[in-house]
Short mmCIF file of C-alpha atoms in Angstrom, two decimals:
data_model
loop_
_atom_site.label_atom_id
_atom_site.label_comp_id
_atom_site.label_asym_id
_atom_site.label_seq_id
_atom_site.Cartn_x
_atom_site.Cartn_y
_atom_site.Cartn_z
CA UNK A 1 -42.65 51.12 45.87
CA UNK A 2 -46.53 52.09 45.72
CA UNK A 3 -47.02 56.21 44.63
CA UNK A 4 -49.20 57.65 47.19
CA UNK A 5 -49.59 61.14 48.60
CA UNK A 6 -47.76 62.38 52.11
CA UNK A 7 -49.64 61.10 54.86
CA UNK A 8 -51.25 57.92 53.82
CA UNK A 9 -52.20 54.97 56.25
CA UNK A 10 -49.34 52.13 55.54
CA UNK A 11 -50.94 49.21 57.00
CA UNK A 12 -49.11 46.36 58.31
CA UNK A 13 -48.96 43.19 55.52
CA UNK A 14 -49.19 40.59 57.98
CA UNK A 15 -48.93 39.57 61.91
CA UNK A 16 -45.78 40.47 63.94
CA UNK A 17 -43.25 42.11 65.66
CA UNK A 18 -42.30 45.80 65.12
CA UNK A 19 -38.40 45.59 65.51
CA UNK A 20 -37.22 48.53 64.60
CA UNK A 21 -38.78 52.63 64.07
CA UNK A 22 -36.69 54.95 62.73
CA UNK A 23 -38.74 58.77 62.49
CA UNK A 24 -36.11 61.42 63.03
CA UNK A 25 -34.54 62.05 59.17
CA UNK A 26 -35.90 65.04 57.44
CA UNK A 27 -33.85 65.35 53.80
CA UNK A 28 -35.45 64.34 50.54
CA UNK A 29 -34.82 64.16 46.87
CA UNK A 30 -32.73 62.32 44.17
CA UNK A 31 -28.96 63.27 46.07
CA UNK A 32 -26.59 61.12 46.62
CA UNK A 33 -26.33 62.16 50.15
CA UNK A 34 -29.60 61.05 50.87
CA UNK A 35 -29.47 57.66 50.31
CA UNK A 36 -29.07 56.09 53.85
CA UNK A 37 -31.28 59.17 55.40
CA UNK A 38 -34.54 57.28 54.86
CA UNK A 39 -37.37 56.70 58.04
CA UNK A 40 -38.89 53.60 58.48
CA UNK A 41 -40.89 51.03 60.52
CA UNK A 42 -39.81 47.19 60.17
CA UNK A 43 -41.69 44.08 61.60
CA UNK A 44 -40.56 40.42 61.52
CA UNK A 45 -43.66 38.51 60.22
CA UNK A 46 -45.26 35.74 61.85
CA UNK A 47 -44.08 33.55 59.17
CA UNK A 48 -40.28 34.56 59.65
CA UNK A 49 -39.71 36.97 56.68
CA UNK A 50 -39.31 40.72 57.21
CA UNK A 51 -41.45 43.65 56.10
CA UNK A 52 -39.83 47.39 55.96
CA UNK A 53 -42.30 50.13 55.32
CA UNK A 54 -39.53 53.38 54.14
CA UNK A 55 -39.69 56.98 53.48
CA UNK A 56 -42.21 57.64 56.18
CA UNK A 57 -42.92 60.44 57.43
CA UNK A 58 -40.93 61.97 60.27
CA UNK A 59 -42.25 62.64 63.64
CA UNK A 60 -44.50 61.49 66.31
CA UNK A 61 -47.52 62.18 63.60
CA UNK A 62 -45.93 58.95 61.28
CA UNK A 63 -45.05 56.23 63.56
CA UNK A 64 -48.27 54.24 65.31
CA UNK A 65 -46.18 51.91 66.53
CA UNK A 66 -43.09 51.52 68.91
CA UNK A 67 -40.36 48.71 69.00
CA UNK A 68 -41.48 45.36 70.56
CA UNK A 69 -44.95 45.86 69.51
CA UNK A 70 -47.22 42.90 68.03
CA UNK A 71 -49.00 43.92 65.24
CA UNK A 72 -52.02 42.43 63.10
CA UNK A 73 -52.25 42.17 59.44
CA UNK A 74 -54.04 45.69 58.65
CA UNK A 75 -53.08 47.42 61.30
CA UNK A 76 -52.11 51.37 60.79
CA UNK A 77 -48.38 51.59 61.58
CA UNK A 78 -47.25 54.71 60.13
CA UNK A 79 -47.83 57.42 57.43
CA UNK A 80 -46.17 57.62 54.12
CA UNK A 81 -43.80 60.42 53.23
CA UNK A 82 -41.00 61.49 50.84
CA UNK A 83 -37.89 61.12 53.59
CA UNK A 84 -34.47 60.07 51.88
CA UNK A 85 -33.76 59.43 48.46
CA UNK A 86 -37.22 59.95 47.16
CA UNK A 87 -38.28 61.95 43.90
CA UNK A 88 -42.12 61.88 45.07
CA UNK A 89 -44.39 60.91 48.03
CA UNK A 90 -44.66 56.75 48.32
CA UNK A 91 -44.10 53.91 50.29
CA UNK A 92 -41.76 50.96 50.01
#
């Protein structure tokens, strides 16, 4: 997890394939019930392994990117948040 204020670029580690966006959850902080209530943006890599950027923000002004999109290594693909079970602002 990298500590970094709400609203942050995430860039993309590496080449490939968004395969999943998830930018509709809302809760945070440490409560149990939070735990699977996390946004996120996943890509398979170019070299097989996956990437999953969590606790994005929620809404259209996170996500940069859609499902089946390629992407290139430092490429903006969403905006870091606090969504889920999150005690501060950060990326995963």
């Amino acid at each position: 997890d990298l500590d970094c204020p709400v609203g942050t670029l995430v860039l993309a580690l590496e080449d490939g394939t968004v395969t999943d966006v998830r930018d509709s959850e809302k809760v945070s902080g440490i409560d149990v019930r939070n735990f699977f209530k996390w946004n996120q943006v996943t890509v398979q890599q170019s070299d097989g392994t996956w990437a999953e950027y969590v606790h994005i923000q929620t809404g259209s002004a996170s996500a940069r990117v859609s499902v089946g999109d390629k992407v290139r290594r430092g490429q903006p693909l969403c905006c870091s948040g606090n969504v889920g079970f999150c005690p501060t602002a950060h990326s995963t």
